[in-house]
Tab-separated table of C-alpha atoms in Angstrom:
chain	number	residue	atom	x	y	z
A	908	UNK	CA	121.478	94.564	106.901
A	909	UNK	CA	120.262	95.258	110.327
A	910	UNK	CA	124.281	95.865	111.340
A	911	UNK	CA	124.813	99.233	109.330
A	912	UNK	CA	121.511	100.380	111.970
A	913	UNK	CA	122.888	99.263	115.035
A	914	UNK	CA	126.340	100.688	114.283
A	915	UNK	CA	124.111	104.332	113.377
A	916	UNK	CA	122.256	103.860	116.195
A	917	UNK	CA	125.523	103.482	118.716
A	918	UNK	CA	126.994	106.657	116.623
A	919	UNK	CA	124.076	108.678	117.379
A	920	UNK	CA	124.281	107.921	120.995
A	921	UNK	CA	128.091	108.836	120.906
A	922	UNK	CA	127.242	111.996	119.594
A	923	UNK	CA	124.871	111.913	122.514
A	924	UNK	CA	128.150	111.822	124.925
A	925	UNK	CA	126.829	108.340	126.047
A	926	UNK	CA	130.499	107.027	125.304
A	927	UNK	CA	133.951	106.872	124.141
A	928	UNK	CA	135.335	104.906	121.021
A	929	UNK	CA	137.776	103.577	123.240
A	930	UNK	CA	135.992	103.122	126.529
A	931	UNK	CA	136.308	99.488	127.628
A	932	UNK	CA	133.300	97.354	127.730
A	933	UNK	CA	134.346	96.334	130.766
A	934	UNK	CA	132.915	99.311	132.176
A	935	UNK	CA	129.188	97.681	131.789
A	936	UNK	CA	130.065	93.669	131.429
A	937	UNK	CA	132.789	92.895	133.934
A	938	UNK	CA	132.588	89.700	132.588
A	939	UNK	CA	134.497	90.082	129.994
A	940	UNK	CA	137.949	91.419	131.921
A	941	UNK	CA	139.708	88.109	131.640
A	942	UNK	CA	139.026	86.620	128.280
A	943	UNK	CA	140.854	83.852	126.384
A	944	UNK	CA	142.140	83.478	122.876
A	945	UNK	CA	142.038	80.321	121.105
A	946	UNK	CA	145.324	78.961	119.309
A	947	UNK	CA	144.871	76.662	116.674
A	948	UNK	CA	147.097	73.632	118.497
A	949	UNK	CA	143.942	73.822	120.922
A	950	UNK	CA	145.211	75.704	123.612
A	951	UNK	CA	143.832	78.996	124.607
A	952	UNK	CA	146.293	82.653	125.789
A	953	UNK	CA	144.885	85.322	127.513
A	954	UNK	CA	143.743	88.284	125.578
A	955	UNK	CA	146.757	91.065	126.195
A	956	UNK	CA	144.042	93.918	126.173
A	957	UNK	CA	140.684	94.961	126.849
A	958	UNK	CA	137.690	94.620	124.266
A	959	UNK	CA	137.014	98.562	123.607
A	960	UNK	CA	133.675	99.735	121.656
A	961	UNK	CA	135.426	100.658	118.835
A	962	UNK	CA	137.031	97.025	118.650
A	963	UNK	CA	133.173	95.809	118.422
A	964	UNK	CA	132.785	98.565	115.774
A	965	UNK	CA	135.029	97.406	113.224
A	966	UNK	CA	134.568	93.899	113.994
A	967	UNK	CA	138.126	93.671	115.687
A	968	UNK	CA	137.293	92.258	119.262
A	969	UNK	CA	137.961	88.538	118.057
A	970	UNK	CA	134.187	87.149	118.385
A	971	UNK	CA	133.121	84.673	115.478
A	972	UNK	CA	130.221	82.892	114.704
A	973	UNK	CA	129.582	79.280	114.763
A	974	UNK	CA	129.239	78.464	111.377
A	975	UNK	CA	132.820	79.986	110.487
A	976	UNK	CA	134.513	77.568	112.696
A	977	UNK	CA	134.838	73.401	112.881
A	978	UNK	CA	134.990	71.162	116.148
A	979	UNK	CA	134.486	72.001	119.605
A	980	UNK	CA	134.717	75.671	119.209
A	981	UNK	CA	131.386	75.202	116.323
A	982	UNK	CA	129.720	73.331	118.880
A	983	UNK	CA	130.196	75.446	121.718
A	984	UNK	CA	128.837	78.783	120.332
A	985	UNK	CA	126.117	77.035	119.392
A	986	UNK	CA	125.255	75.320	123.029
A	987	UNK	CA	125.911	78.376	124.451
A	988	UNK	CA	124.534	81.244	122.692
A	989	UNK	CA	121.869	78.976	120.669
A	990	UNK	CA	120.614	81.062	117.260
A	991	UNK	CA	122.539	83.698	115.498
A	992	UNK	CA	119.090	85.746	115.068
A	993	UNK	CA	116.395	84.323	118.003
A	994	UNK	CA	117.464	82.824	121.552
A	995	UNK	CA	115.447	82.325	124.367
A	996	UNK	CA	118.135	83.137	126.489
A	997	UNK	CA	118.022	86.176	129.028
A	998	UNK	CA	120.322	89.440	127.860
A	999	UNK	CA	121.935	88.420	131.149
A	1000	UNK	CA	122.611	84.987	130.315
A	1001	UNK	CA	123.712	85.623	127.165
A	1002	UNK	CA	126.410	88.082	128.126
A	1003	UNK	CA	128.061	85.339	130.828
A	1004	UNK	CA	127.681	82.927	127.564
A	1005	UNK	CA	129.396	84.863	125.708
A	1006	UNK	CA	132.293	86.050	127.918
A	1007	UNK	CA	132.867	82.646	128.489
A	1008	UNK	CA	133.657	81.728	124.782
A	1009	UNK	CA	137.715	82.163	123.587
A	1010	UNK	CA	137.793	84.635	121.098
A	1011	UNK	CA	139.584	83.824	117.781
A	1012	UNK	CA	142.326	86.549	117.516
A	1013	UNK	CA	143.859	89.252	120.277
A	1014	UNK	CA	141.439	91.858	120.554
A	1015	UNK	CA	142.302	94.853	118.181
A	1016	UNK	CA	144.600	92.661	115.883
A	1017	UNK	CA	142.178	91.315	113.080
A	1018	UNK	CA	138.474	91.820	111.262
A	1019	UNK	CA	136.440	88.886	112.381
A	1020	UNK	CA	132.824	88.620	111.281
A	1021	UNK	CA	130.966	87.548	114.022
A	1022	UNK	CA	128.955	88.295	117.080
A	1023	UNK	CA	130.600	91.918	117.789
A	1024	UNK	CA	127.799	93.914	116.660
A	1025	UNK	CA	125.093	91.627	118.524
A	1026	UNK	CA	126.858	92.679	121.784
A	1027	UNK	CA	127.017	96.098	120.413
A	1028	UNK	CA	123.797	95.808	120.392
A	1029	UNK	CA	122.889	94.676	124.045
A	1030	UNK	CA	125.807	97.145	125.555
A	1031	UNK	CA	123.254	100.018	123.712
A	1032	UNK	CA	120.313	98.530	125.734
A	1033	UNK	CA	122.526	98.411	128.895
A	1034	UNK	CA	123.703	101.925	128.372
A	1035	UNK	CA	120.072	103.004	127.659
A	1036	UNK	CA	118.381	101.235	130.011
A	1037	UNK	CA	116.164	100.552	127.626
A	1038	UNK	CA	115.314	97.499	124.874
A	1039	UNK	CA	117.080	97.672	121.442
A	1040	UNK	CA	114.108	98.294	119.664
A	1041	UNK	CA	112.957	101.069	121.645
A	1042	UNK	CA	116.621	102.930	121.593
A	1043	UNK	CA	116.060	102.419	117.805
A	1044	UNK	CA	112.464	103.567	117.200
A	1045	UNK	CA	113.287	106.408	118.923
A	1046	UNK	CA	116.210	107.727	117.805
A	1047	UNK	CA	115.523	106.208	113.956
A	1048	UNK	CA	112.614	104.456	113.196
A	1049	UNK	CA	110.032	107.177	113.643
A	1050	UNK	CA	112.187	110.481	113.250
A	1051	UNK	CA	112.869	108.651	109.664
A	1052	UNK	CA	109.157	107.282	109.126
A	1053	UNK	CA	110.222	104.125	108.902
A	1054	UNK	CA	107.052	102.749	109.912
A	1055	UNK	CA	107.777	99.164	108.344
A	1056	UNK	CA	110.885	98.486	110.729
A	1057	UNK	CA	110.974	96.246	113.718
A	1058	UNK	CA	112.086	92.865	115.255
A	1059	UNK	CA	108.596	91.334	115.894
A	1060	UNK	CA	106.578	91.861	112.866
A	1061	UNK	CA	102.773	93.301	114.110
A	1062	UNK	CA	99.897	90.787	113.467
A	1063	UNK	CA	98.630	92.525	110.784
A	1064	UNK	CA	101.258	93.186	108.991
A	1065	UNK	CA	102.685	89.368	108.900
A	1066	UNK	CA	100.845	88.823	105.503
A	1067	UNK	CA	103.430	91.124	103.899
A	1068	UNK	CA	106.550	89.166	104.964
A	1069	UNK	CA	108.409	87.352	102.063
A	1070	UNK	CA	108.836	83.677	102.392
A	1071	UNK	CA	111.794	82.104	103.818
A	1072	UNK	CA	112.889	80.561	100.244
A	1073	UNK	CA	116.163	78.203	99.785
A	1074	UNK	CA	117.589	75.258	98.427
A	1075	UNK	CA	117.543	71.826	98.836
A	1076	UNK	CA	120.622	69.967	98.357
A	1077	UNK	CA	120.110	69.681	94.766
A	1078	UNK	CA	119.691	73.286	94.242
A	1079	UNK	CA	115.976	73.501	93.766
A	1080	UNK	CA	113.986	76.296	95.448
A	1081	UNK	CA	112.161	75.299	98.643
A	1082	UNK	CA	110.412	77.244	100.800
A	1083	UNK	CA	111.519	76.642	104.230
A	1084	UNK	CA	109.808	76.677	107.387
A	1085	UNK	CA	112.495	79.795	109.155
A	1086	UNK	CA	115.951	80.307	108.259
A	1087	UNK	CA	118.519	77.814	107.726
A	1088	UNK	CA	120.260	75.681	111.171
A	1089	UNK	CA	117.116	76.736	113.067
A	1090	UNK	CA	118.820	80.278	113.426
A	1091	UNK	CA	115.440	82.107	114.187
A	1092	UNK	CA	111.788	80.739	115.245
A	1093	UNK	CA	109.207	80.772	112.813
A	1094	UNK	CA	107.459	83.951	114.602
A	1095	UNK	CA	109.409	85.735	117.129
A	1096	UNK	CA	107.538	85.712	120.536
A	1097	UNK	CA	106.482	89.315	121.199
A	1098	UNK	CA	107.730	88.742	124.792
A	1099	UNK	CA	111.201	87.775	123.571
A	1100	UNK	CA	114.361	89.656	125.743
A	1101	UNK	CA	117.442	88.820	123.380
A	1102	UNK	CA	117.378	91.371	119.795
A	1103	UNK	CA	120.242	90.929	117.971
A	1104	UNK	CA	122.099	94.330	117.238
A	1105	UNK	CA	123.646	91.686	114.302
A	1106	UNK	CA	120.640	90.383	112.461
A	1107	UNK	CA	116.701	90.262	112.617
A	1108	UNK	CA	115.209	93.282	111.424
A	1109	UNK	CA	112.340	92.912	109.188
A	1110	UNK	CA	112.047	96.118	106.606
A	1111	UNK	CA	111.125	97.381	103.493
A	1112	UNK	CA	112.864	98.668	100.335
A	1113	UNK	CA	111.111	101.872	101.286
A	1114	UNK	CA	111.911	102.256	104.668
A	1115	UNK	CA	115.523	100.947	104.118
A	1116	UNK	CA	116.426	103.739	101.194
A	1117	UNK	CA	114.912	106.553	104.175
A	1118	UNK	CA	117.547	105.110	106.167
A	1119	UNK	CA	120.380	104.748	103.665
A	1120	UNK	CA	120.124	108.260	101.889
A	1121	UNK	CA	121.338	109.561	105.385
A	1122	UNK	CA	125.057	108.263	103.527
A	1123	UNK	CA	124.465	110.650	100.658
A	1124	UNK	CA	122.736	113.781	102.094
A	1125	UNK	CA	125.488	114.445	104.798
A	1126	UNK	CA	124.293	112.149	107.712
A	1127	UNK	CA	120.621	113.545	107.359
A	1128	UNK	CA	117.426	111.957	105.505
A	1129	UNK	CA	113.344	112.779	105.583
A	1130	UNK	CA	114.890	116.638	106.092
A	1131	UNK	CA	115.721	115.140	109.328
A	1132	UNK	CA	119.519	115.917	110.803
A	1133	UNK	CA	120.400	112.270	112.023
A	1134	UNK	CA	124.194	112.267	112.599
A	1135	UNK	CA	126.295	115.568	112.089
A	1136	UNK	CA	128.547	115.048	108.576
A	1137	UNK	CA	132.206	115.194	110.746
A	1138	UNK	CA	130.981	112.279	112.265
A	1139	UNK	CA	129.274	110.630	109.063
A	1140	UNK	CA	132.623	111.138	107.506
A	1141	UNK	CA	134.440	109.289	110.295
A	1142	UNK	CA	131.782	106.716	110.331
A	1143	UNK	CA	132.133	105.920	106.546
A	1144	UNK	CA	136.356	106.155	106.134
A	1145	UNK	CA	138.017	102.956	106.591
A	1146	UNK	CA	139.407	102.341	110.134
A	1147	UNK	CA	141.535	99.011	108.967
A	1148	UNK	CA	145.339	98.989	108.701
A	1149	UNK	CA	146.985	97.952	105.690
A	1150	UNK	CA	147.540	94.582	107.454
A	1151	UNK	CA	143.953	93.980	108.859
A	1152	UNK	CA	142.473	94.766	105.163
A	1153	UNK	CA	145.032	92.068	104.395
A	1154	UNK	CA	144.407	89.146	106.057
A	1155	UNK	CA	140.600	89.681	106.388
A	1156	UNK	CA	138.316	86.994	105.012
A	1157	UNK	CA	134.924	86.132	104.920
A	1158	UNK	CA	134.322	82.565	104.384
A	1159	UNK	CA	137.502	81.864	103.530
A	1160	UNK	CA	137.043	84.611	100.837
A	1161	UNK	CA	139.247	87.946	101.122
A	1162	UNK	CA	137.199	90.685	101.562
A	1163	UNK	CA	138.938	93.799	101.623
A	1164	UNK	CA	142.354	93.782	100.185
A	1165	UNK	CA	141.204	94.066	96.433
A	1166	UNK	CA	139.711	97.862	97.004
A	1167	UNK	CA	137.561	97.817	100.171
A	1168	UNK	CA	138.118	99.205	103.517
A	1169	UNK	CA	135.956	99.256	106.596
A	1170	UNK	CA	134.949	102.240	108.626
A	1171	UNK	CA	132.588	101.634	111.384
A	1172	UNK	CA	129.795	99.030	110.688
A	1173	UNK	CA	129.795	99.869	107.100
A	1174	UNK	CA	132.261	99.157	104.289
A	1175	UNK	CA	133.711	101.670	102.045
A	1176	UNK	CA	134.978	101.839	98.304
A	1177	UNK	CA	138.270	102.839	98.595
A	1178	UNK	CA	139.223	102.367	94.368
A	1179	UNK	CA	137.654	103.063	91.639
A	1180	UNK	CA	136.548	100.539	88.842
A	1181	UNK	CA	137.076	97.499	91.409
A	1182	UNK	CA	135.474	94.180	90.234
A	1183	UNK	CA	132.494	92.621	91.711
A	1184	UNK	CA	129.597	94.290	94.133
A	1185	UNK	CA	130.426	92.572	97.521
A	1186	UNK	CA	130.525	94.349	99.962
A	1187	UNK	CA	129.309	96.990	98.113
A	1188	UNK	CA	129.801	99.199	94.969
A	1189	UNK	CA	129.718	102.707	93.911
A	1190	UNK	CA	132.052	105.592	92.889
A	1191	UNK	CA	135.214	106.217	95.616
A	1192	UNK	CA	133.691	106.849	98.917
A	1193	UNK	CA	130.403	104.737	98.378
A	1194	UNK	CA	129.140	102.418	101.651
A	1195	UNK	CA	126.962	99.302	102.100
A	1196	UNK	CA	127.021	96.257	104.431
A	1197	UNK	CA	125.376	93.082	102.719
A	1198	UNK	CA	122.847	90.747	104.595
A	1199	UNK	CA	123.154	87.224	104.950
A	1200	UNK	CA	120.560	86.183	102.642
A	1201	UNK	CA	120.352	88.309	99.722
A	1202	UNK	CA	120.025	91.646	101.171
A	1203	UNK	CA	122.149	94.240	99.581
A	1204	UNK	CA	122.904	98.091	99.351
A	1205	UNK	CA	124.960	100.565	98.498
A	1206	UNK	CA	125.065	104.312	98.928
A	1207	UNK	CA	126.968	106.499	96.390
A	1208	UNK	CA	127.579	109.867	97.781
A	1209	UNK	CA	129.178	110.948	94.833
A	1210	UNK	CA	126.666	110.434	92.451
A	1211	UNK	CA	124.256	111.096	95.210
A	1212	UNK	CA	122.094	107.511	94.702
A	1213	UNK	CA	120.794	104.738	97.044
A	1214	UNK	CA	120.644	101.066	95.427
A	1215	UNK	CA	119.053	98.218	97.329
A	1216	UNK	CA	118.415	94.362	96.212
A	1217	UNK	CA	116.320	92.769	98.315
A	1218	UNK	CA	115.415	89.024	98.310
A	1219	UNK	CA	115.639	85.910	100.472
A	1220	UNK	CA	117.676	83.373	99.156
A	1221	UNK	CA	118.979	81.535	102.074
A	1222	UNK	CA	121.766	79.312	101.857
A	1223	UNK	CA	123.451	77.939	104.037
A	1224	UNK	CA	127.331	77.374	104.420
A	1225	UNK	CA	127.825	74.041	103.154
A	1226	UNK	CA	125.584	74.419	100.137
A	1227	UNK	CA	127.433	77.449	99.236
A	1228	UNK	CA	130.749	75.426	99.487
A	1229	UNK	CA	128.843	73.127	96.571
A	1230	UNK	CA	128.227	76.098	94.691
A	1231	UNK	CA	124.603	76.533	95.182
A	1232	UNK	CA	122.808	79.713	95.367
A	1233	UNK	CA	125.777	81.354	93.669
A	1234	UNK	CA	123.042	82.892	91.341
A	1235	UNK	CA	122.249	85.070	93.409
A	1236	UNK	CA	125.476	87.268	94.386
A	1237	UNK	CA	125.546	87.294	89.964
A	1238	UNK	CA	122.235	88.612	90.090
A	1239	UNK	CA	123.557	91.125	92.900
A	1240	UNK	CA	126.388	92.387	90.164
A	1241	UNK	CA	123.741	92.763	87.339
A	1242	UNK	CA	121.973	95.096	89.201
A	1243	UNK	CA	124.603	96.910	90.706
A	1244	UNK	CA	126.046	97.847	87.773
A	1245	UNK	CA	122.323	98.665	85.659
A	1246	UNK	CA	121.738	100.892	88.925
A	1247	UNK	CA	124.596	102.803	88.975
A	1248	UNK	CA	124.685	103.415	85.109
């Protein structure tokens, strides 16, 4: 659930005149002007155009993440970026890392889930000049009050952080020392360069709803004007051709062909009485984005509501391939559908 901020966040700045949609990234990270694209038979092509922001937007720039692929290509964003949520590893360092990965598709063709909105995330601290967190407590955290909001939780406020709960491989509840494949330390280091734009934020129900309701009250929220509602509305309609909504999948999964689109960092209900609350649910129009581990929400500007589910249940990919945890996303529809009644 942190993606839906990030992608706010880099809205707000483009309202700011930081950017274009379609400038190249290029123009901060050379080091992604000659990147390759992996072929199945193992051999790589070069991509036939530049990454653009809006490409990182709607998760079309051909970035993956490790646990979506097998073989080398599994092994290798591992080694070289090391955890989806915490690395060690310098912004700097991470950026040649990644440029130095194949991407999965041509840039622009296809919706992969994967690491785009992580280096939205560091191109909005390069354009800034300043750290993620900073460029988002200032343009969201405090103007909104969320005052439970951050990447490094403060000392005294660590007693109030759920426990990382999830299965073992019998599907019995555990509680485990961090997240699943060692994809975060146990306490971020407060000295820590990398935040993901992707994942990582610790929150509240609270604080989350002040920042959700800005979908039903027209891109403001707290009385405060956030993002102007022309530029909500193109935010929140789906940016995917017929053929991208298609052939996108999530785990194998299709994702938006049965009723979904995808506008930029958020996905939209695009027909009415669809099945099932993944992505998200609501009346035509509604947004949400889920988080890995149980996170959900959903904002309904028709019938002017927020719903958010928040939990950690943290599976990881091969138990859900056994079925386990599958409670959960059940438990998801239950209370979509009592919420919204």
């Amino acid at each position: 659930m942190t993606k839906p901020i990030t992608s706010l966040l880099a809205l707000i700045l483009y309202q700011e005149g930081k950017f274009n949609f379609n400038d190249p990234i290029t123009r901060w990270f050379p080091q992604f002007v000659k990147m390759r694209v992996w072929k199945e038979t193992g051999d790589h092509e070069v991509a036939r155009k530049v990454i653009t922001i809006f490409d990182l937007l709607i998760h079309s720039a051909g970035f993956t993440y490790s646990e979506f692929q097998k073989g080398n290509l599994k092994e290798e964003y591992r080694r070289v970026l090391g955890g989806d949520i915490d690395t060690d590893l310098s912004l700097e360092d991470w950026i040649e890392g990644l440029a130095c990965l194949p991407l999965i598709s041509q840039p622009g063709e296809l919706f992969n889930y994967g690491r785009s909105t992580d280096l939205l995330g560091v191109l909005l601290s390069k354009i800034e000049g300043q750290l993620l967190s900073v460029i988002m407590k200032d343009r969201i955290f405090e103007p909104l009050g969320m005052s439970d909001t951050f990447f490094t939780v403060p000392d005294e406020k660590r007693n109030r952080c759920a426990a990382n709960i999830g299965y073992d491989q019998s599907g019995h509840l555990v509680e485990l020392e961090t997240v699943p494949l060692n994809m975060a330390f146990k306490h971020r280091p407060a000295d820590l360069e990398y935040e993901s734009g992707g994942q990582g934020l610790w929150s509240t129900a609270g604080d989350y709803l002040k920042f959700a309701r800005i979908f039903v009250e027209n891109g403001s929220s707290n009385g405060v004007q956030v993002l102007n509602p022309e530029l909500l509305h193109y935010m929140t309609s789906n940016q995917l051709t017929a053929s991208q909504r298609e052939n996108s999948s999530l785990m194998g999964t299709p994702i938006f062909a049965e009723g979904y689109g995808f506008g930029l960092g958020v996905a939209r209900v695009m027909e009415e009485n669809i099945s099932g609350a993944i992505p998200c649910y609501g009346s035509v129009g509604s947004v949400g984005w889920p988080g890995a581990y149980g996170g959900w929400w959903s904002a309904d500007p028709v019938r002017e509501t927020v719903s958010i589910f928040l939990t950690h249940s943290m599976t990881t990919p091969d138990q859900l391939a056994q079925g386990i945890g599958f409670q959960l996303y059940e438990a998801i529809e239950a209370f979509s559908l009592f919420s919204t009644q």
